[in-house]
Amino acid sequence: QVQLVESGGGLVQAGGSLRLSCAASGRTFSSYAVGWFRQAPGKERECVAAISWSGGSTYYADSVKGRFTISRDIAKNTVYLQLNSLKPEDTAVYYCAARWRGSVLPSTDRADFPSWGQGTQVTVSS
């Protein structure tokens, strides 16, 4: 399986931006679908963005649509999540997850992803 390491989290004021990185080792990312999930205290882990293994399809949760952007750099074996116009309700631990190939459309079900990173904390102050 691919090993994943997230980075880029931190403390930011509302309206600010962060870029999260998910670096893969062990396997090339070129044939993996990747999802970004987040979990706030007392809440379920939810998928906020995902990209298909081909890179041709993306998904965004309604709560982040227009503010977050998922992208990948195959040469760097890294998937990014750009977070703009951050709100206090975006505060959570953010995880990236990967699965081998999958369908044309990216999955948003956490059960479909066998590989997970350790998470990175994003805190947005009001």
PDB file of C-alpha atoms in Angstrom:
ATOM      1  CA  GLN A   1       0.000   0.000   0.000  1.00  0.00           C
ATOM      2  CA  VAL A   2       0.964   3.584  -0.439  1.00  0.00           C
ATOM      3  CA  GLN A   3       2.129   5.561   2.609  1.00  0.00           C
ATOM      4  CA  LEU A   4       0.750   9.068   3.013  1.00  0.00           C
ATOM      5  CA  VAL A   5       2.039  12.073   4.948  1.00  0.00           C
ATOM      6  CA  GLU A   6       0.025  15.290   5.274  1.00  0.00           C
ATOM      7  CA  SER A   7       1.482  18.699   5.994  1.00  0.00           C
ATOM      8  CA  GLY A   8       0.537  22.344   5.760  1.00  0.00           C
ATOM      9  CA  GLY A   9      -1.992  22.693   8.539  1.00  0.00           C
ATOM     10  CA  GLY A  10      -1.887  25.489  11.068  1.00  0.00           C
ATOM     11  CA  LEU A  11      -3.686  28.380  12.712  1.00  0.00           C
ATOM     12  CA  VAL A  12      -5.167  31.023  10.433  1.00  0.00           C
ATOM     13  CA  GLN A  13      -7.654  33.847  10.782  1.00  0.00           C
ATOM     14  CA  ALA A  14     -11.045  33.683   9.129  1.00  0.00           C
ATOM     15  CA  GLY A  15     -10.759  34.639   5.486  1.00  0.00           C
ATOM     16  CA  GLY A  16      -7.220  33.334   5.262  1.00  0.00           C
ATOM     17  CA  SER A  17      -5.724  30.535   3.197  1.00  0.00           C
ATOM     18  CA  LEU A  18      -3.711  27.376   3.650  1.00  0.00           C
ATOM     19  CA  ARG A  19      -2.372  24.746   1.298  1.00  0.00           C
ATOM     20  CA  LEU A  20      -2.350  21.178   2.541  1.00  0.00           C
ATOM     21  CA  SER A  21      -0.026  18.613   0.981  1.00  0.00           C
ATOM     22  CA  CYS A  22      -0.351  14.856   0.869  1.00  0.00           C
ATOM     23  CA  ALA A  23       2.918  13.214  -0.096  1.00  0.00           C
ATOM     24  CA  ALA A  24       2.976   9.578  -1.125  1.00  0.00           C
ATOM     25  CA  SER A  25       5.761   7.067  -0.778  1.00  0.00           C
ATOM     26  CA  GLY A  26       6.023   3.438  -1.651  1.00  0.00           C
ATOM     27  CA  ARG A  27       3.935   3.724  -4.803  1.00  0.00           C
ATOM     28  CA  THR A  28       3.404   6.309  -7.496  1.00  0.00           C
ATOM     29  CA  PHE A  29       0.251   8.357  -7.121  1.00  0.00           C
ATOM     30  CA  SER A  30      -0.532   8.216 -10.813  1.00  0.00           C
ATOM     31  CA  SER A  31      -2.952   5.288 -10.450  1.00  0.00           C
ATOM     32  CA  TYR A  32      -4.534   6.250  -7.139  1.00  0.00           C
ATOM     33  CA  ALA A  33      -7.730   8.096  -6.408  1.00  0.00           C
ATOM     34  CA  VAL A  34      -7.276  10.475  -3.481  1.00  0.00           C
ATOM     35  CA  GLY A  35      -9.720  11.988  -1.060  1.00  0.00           C
ATOM     36  CA  TRP A  36      -9.370  14.726   1.523  1.00  0.00           C
ATOM     37  CA  PHE A  37     -11.461  14.159   4.628  1.00  0.00           C
ATOM     38  CA  ARG A  38     -11.873  16.191   7.773  1.00  0.00           C
ATOM     39  CA  GLN A  39     -13.065  15.471  11.265  1.00  0.00           C
ATOM     40  CA  ALA A  40     -14.074  18.075  13.793  1.00  0.00           C
ATOM     41  CA  PRO A  41     -14.472  17.217  17.503  1.00  0.00           C
ATOM     42  CA  GLY A  42     -17.674  15.283  18.081  1.00  0.00           C
ATOM     43  CA  LYS A  43     -18.449  15.018  14.380  1.00  0.00           C
ATOM     44  CA  GLU A  44     -18.234  12.310  11.751  1.00  0.00           C
ATOM     45  CA  ARG A  45     -15.313  12.243   9.352  1.00  0.00           C
ATOM     46  CA  GLU A  46     -16.501  13.727   6.080  1.00  0.00           C
ATOM     47  CA  CYS A  47     -15.097  13.928   2.594  1.00  0.00           C
ATOM     48  CA  VAL A  48     -14.522  17.510   1.515  1.00  0.00           C
ATOM     49  CA  ALA A  49     -12.752  16.883  -1.803  1.00  0.00           C
ATOM     50  CA  ALA A  50     -11.648  13.993  -3.969  1.00  0.00           C
ATOM     51  CA  ILE A  51      -9.935  13.393  -7.262  1.00  0.00           C
ATOM     52  CA  SER A  52     -10.209  10.327  -9.486  1.00  0.00           C
ATOM     53  CA  TRP A  53      -7.177   8.226 -10.311  1.00  0.00           C
ATOM     54  CA  SER A  54      -7.068   9.685 -13.825  1.00  0.00           C
ATOM     55  CA  GLY A  55      -7.347  13.208 -12.504  1.00  0.00           C
ATOM     56  CA  GLY A  56     -10.270  13.768 -14.817  1.00  0.00           C
ATOM     57  CA  SER A  57     -12.971  14.043 -12.158  1.00  0.00           C
ATOM     58  CA  THR A  58     -13.165  15.919  -8.894  1.00  0.00           C
ATOM     59  CA  TYR A  59     -15.677  16.175  -6.082  1.00  0.00           C
ATOM     60  CA  TYR A  60     -16.290  18.940  -3.558  1.00  0.00           C
ATOM     61  CA  ALA A  61     -18.645  18.981  -0.632  1.00  0.00           C
ATOM     62  CA  ASP A  62     -21.209  21.758  -0.855  1.00  0.00           C
ATOM     63  CA  SER A  63     -19.748  23.374   2.246  1.00  0.00           C
ATOM     64  CA  VAL A  64     -16.380  23.958   0.560  1.00  0.00           C
ATOM     65  CA  LYS A  65     -17.338  24.334  -3.098  1.00  0.00           C
ATOM     66  CA  GLY A  66     -15.783  27.461  -4.567  1.00  0.00           C
ATOM     67  CA  ARG A  67     -13.334  27.794  -1.668  1.00  0.00           C
ATOM     68  CA  PHE A  68     -11.265  24.591  -1.730  1.00  0.00           C
ATOM     69  CA  THR A  69      -9.363  23.157  -4.697  1.00  0.00           C
ATOM     70  CA  ILE A  70      -7.857  19.696  -5.008  1.00  0.00           C
ATOM     71  CA  SER A  71      -4.955  19.135  -7.385  1.00  0.00           C
ATOM     72  CA  ARG A  72      -2.061  16.798  -7.877  1.00  0.00           C
ATOM     73  CA  ASP A  73       1.520  16.892  -9.062  1.00  0.00           C
ATOM     74  CA  ILE A  74       2.427  13.467 -10.429  1.00  0.00           C
ATOM     75  CA  ALA A  75       6.116  14.343 -10.698  1.00  0.00           C
ATOM     76  CA  LYS A  76       6.198  15.195  -6.978  1.00  0.00           C
ATOM     77  CA  ASN A  77       3.904  12.308  -6.018  1.00  0.00           C
ATOM     78  CA  THR A  78       1.824  14.820  -4.081  1.00  0.00           C
ATOM     79  CA  VAL A  79      -1.822  15.824  -3.901  1.00  0.00           C
ATOM     80  CA  TYR A  80      -2.738  19.287  -2.653  1.00  0.00           C
ATOM     81  CA  LEU A  81      -5.792  20.862  -1.093  1.00  0.00           C
ATOM     82  CA  GLN A  82      -5.886  24.640  -1.392  1.00  0.00           C
ATOM     83  CA  LEU A  83      -8.100  26.158   1.284  1.00  0.00           C
ATOM     84  CA  ASN A  84      -9.264  29.725   0.646  1.00  0.00           C
ATOM     85  CA  SER A  85     -11.735  31.997   2.420  1.00  0.00           C
ATOM     86  CA  LEU A  86     -11.471  29.858   5.511  1.00  0.00           C
ATOM     87  CA  LYS A  87     -14.237  29.929   8.102  1.00  0.00           C
ATOM     88  CA  PRO A  88     -14.186  28.906  11.769  1.00  0.00           C
ATOM     89  CA  GLU A  89     -16.386  25.930  10.850  1.00  0.00           C
ATOM     90  CA  ASP A  90     -13.538  24.607   8.693  1.00  0.00           C
ATOM     91  CA  THR A  91     -11.603  23.871  11.880  1.00  0.00           C
ATOM     92  CA  ALA A  92     -10.825  20.150  11.931  1.00  0.00           C
ATOM     93  CA  VAL A  93      -8.150  17.538  11.491  1.00  0.00           C
ATOM     94  CA  TYR A  94      -7.685  17.015   7.766  1.00  0.00           C
ATOM     95  CA  TYR A  95      -6.723  13.611   6.411  1.00  0.00           C
ATOM     96  CA  CYS A  96      -5.792  12.449   2.963  1.00  0.00           C
ATOM     97  CA  ALA A  97      -6.662   8.943   1.853  1.00  0.00           C
ATOM     98  CA  ALA A  98      -5.871   6.888  -1.220  1.00  0.00           C
ATOM     99  CA  ARG A  99      -7.257   3.917  -3.077  1.00  0.00           C
ATOM    100  CA  TRP A 100      -5.979   2.055  -6.111  1.00  0.00           C
ATOM    101  CA  ARG A 101      -7.798   3.257  -9.180  1.00  0.00           C
ATOM    102  CA  GLY A 102     -11.530   2.931  -8.560  1.00  0.00           C
ATOM    103  CA  SER A 103     -14.248   4.238 -10.820  1.00  0.00           C
ATOM    104  CA  VAL A 104     -14.276   7.183 -13.211  1.00  0.00           C
ATOM    105  CA  LEU A 105     -15.922   9.291 -10.531  1.00  0.00           C
ATOM    106  CA  PRO A 106     -14.003   9.687  -7.270  1.00  0.00           C
ATOM    107  CA  SER A 107     -15.361   7.909  -4.240  1.00  0.00           C
ATOM    108  CA  THR A 108     -16.315   9.916  -1.175  1.00  0.00           C
ATOM    109  CA  ASP A 109     -16.923   6.928   1.086  1.00  0.00           C
ATOM    110  CA  ARG A 110     -14.193   6.568   3.701  1.00  0.00           C
ATOM    111  CA  ALA A 111     -14.672   2.795   3.617  1.00  0.00           C
ATOM    112  CA  ASP A 112     -13.359   2.743   0.057  1.00  0.00           C
ATOM    113  CA  PHE A 113      -9.956   4.107   1.065  1.00  0.00           C
ATOM    114  CA  PRO A 114      -7.476   1.645   2.603  1.00  0.00           C
ATOM    115  CA  SER A 115      -4.557   4.057   2.955  1.00  0.00           C
ATOM    116  CA  TRP A 116      -4.652   7.059   5.296  1.00  0.00           C
ATOM    117  CA  GLY A 117      -2.281   9.704   6.481  1.00  0.00           C
ATOM    118  CA  GLN A 118      -1.867  10.770  10.108  1.00  0.00           C
ATOM    119  CA  GLY A 119      -3.803  13.998   9.693  1.00  0.00           C
ATOM    120  CA  THR A 120      -2.948  17.676   9.972  1.00  0.00           C
ATOM    121  CA  GLN A 121      -4.750  20.183  12.198  1.00  0.00           C
ATOM    122  CA  VAL A 122      -6.401  23.228  10.659  1.00  0.00           C
ATOM    123  CA  THR A 123      -7.657  25.844  13.098  1.00  0.00           C
ATOM    124  CA  VAL A 124      -9.506  28.932  11.898  1.00  0.00           C
ATOM    125  CA  SER A 125      -9.995  31.739  14.381  1.00  0.00           C
ATOM    126  CA  SER A 126     -12.841  34.233  14.126  1.00  0.00           C
TER     127      SER A 126
END
